PDB file of C-alpha atoms in Angstrom:
ATOM      1  CA  LYS A 161      -5.084  19.203  -0.699  1.00  0.00           C
ATOM      2  CA  ASP A 162      -5.538  15.490   0.849  1.00  0.00           C
ATOM      3  CA  ALA A 163      -7.841  14.450  -2.161  1.00  0.00           C
ATOM      4  CA  PRO A 164      -4.904  12.794  -4.234  1.00  0.00           C
ATOM      5  CA  ILE A 165      -4.002  10.582  -1.386  1.00  0.00           C
ATOM      6  CA  GLN A 166      -7.491   9.462  -0.593  1.00  0.00           C
ATOM      7  CA  ASP A 167      -7.436   8.632  -3.845  1.00  0.00           C
ATOM      8  CA  TRP A 168      -4.435   6.472  -4.073  1.00  0.00           C
ATOM      9  CA  VAL A 169      -5.940   4.773  -0.961  1.00  0.00           C
ATOM     10  CA  LYS A 170      -9.452   4.121  -3.000  1.00  0.00           C
ATOM     11  CA  LEU A 171      -7.262   2.893  -6.138  1.00  0.00           C
ATOM     12  CA  ALA A 172      -5.355   0.355  -4.298  1.00  0.00           C
ATOM     13  CA  VAL A 173      -8.236  -0.907  -1.915  1.00  0.00           C
ATOM     14  CA  ASN A 174     -10.419  -1.433  -5.097  1.00  0.00           C
ATOM     15  CA  ARG A 175      -7.469  -3.069  -7.329  1.00  0.00           C
ATOM     16  CA  ALA A 176      -6.862  -5.561  -3.953  1.00  0.00           C
ATOM     17  CA  ARG A 177     -10.375  -6.542  -4.281  1.00  0.00           C
ATOM     18  CA  ALA A 178     -11.058  -7.352  -7.680  1.00  0.00           C
ATOM     19  CA  THR A 179      -7.561  -9.130  -7.907  1.00  0.00           C
ATOM     20  CA  GLY A 180      -7.662 -10.924  -4.293  1.00  0.00           C
ATOM     21  CA  THR A 181      -3.921  -9.877  -4.292  1.00  0.00           C
ATOM     22  CA  PRO A 182      -1.991  -8.245  -1.122  1.00  0.00           C
ATOM     23  CA  ILE A 183      -1.099  -4.752  -1.653  1.00  0.00           C
ATOM     24  CA  VAL A 184       1.730  -3.152  -0.225  1.00  0.00           C
ATOM     25  CA  PHE A 185       2.261   0.884   0.788  1.00  0.00           C
ATOM     26  CA  TRP A 186       6.199   1.507   0.039  1.00  0.00           C
ATOM     27  CA  LEU A 187       6.463   3.655   2.957  1.00  0.00           C
ATOM     28  CA  ASP A 188       9.471   4.029   5.259  1.00  0.00           C
ATOM     29  CA  LYS A 189       8.101   5.088   8.887  1.00  0.00           C
ATOM     30  CA  ASN A 190      11.735   6.791   9.098  1.00  0.00           C
ATOM     31  CA  ARG A 191      11.221   9.164   6.317  1.00  0.00           C
ATOM     32  CA  ALA A 192       9.033  12.421   7.267  1.00  0.00           C
ATOM     33  CA  HIS A 193       7.156  12.659   4.272  1.00  0.00           C
ATOM     34  CA  ASP A 194       6.622   9.014   4.264  1.00  0.00           C
ATOM     35  CA  ALA A 195       6.023   8.850   7.958  1.00  0.00           C
ATOM     36  CA  GLU A 196       3.413  11.904   6.814  1.00  0.00           C
ATOM     37  CA  LEU A 197       1.655   9.345   4.005  1.00  0.00           C
ATOM     38  CA  ILE A 198       1.510   6.255   6.639  1.00  0.00           C
ATOM     39  CA  THR A 199      -0.597   8.184   8.929  1.00  0.00           C
ATOM     40  CA  LYS A 200      -3.133   9.336   5.986  1.00  0.00           C
ATOM     41  CA  VAL A 201      -3.389   5.829   4.715  1.00  0.00           C
ATOM     42  CA  ASN A 202      -4.185   4.763   8.683  1.00  0.00           C
ATOM     43  CA  THR A 203      -6.695   7.763   8.639  1.00  0.00           C
ATOM     44  CA  TYR A 204      -8.233   6.494   4.944  1.00  0.00           C
ATOM     45  CA  LEU A 205      -8.287   2.635   4.723  1.00  0.00           C
ATOM     46  CA  PRO A 206     -10.574   2.335   7.536  1.00  0.00           C
ATOM     47  CA  LYS A 207     -12.954   4.846   4.981  1.00  0.00           C
ATOM     48  CA  HIS A 208     -13.112   1.396   2.617  1.00  0.00           C
ATOM     49  CA  ASN A 209     -14.331  -2.122   2.827  1.00  0.00           C
ATOM     50  CA  THR A 210     -11.024  -3.846   3.392  1.00  0.00           C
ATOM     51  CA  GLU A 211     -12.447  -6.939   5.281  1.00  0.00           C
ATOM     52  CA  GLY A 212     -10.406  -9.948   3.654  1.00  0.00           C
ATOM     53  CA  LEU A 213      -8.055  -8.055   2.222  1.00  0.00           C
ATOM     54  CA  GLU A 214      -4.343  -8.372   2.479  1.00  0.00           C
ATOM     55  CA  ILE A 215      -2.914  -4.863   3.186  1.00  0.00           C
ATOM     56  CA  HIS A 216       0.765  -4.114   4.430  1.00  0.00           C
ATOM     57  CA  ILE A 217       3.081  -0.888   4.753  1.00  0.00           C
ATOM     58  CA  MET A 218       6.632  -1.764   4.661  1.00  0.00           C
ATOM     59  CA  SER A 219       9.612   0.302   4.092  1.00  0.00           C
ATOM     60  CA  PRO A 220      11.367  -0.491   0.363  1.00  0.00           C
ATOM     61  CA  ILE A 221      13.840  -2.836   2.017  1.00  0.00           C
ATOM     62  CA  GLU A 222      10.718  -4.975   3.766  1.00  0.00           C
ATOM     63  CA  ALA A 223       8.660  -4.861   0.529  1.00  0.00           C
ATOM     64  CA  THR A 224      11.299  -5.699  -1.707  1.00  0.00           C
ATOM     65  CA  LYS A 225      12.008  -8.930   0.530  1.00  0.00           C
ATOM     66  CA  PHE A 226       8.055  -9.588   0.680  1.00  0.00           C
ATOM     67  CA  SER A 227       7.668  -9.113  -3.055  1.00  0.00           C
ATOM     68  CA  LEU A 228      10.329 -11.251  -4.231  1.00  0.00           C
ATOM     69  CA  VAL A 229       9.632 -14.280  -1.616  1.00  0.00           C
ATOM     70  CA  ARG A 230       5.966 -14.025  -3.405  1.00  0.00           C
ATOM     71  CA  ILE A 231       7.910 -13.642  -6.921  1.00  0.00           C
ATOM     72  CA  LYS A 232       9.694 -16.695  -6.280  1.00  0.00           C
ATOM     73  CA  ASP A 233       6.275 -18.889  -5.243  1.00  0.00           C
ATOM     74  CA  GLY A 234       4.602 -17.624  -8.098  1.00  0.00           C
ATOM     75  CA  LEU A 235       2.594 -15.011  -6.805  1.00  0.00           C
ATOM     76  CA  ASP A 236       1.267 -11.713  -7.261  1.00  0.00           C
ATOM     77  CA  THR A 237       1.820  -8.237  -5.221  1.00  0.00           C
ATOM     78  CA  ILE A 238       0.729  -5.108  -5.923  1.00  0.00           C
ATOM     79  CA  SER A 239       3.440  -2.200  -5.060  1.00  0.00           C
ATOM     80  CA  VAL A 240       1.556   0.900  -3.861  1.00  0.00           C
ATOM     81  CA  THR A 241       4.118   3.746  -4.122  1.00  0.00           C
ATOM     82  CA  GLY A 242       3.789   7.512  -3.228  1.00  0.00           C
ATOM     83  CA  ASN A 243       6.222   8.041  -5.912  1.00  0.00           C
ATOM     84  CA  VAL A 244       3.523  10.394  -7.660  1.00  0.00           C
ATOM     85  CA  LEU A 245       2.132  12.583  -4.364  1.00  0.00           C
ATOM     86  CA  ARG A 246       5.495  13.879  -3.947  1.00  0.00           C
TER      87      ARG A 246
END
């Protein structure tokens, strides 16, 4: 049952590695489903080489602010949303 989540984390890490761009998991610890996903993301991230990567888990509000600052500075950000997993 966790295979799609594991693949989602793997794809995010691979994209960050390929581009050197920070990734942001848009997950809110105060939402039950998102809290479960955060636990799983934190379980599966160590199974990948994340050395040198910038990885964040942020609520949608925090992620929006973070992304907008980077956009203003002309920088890219990879948004890792969990909508496909619901």
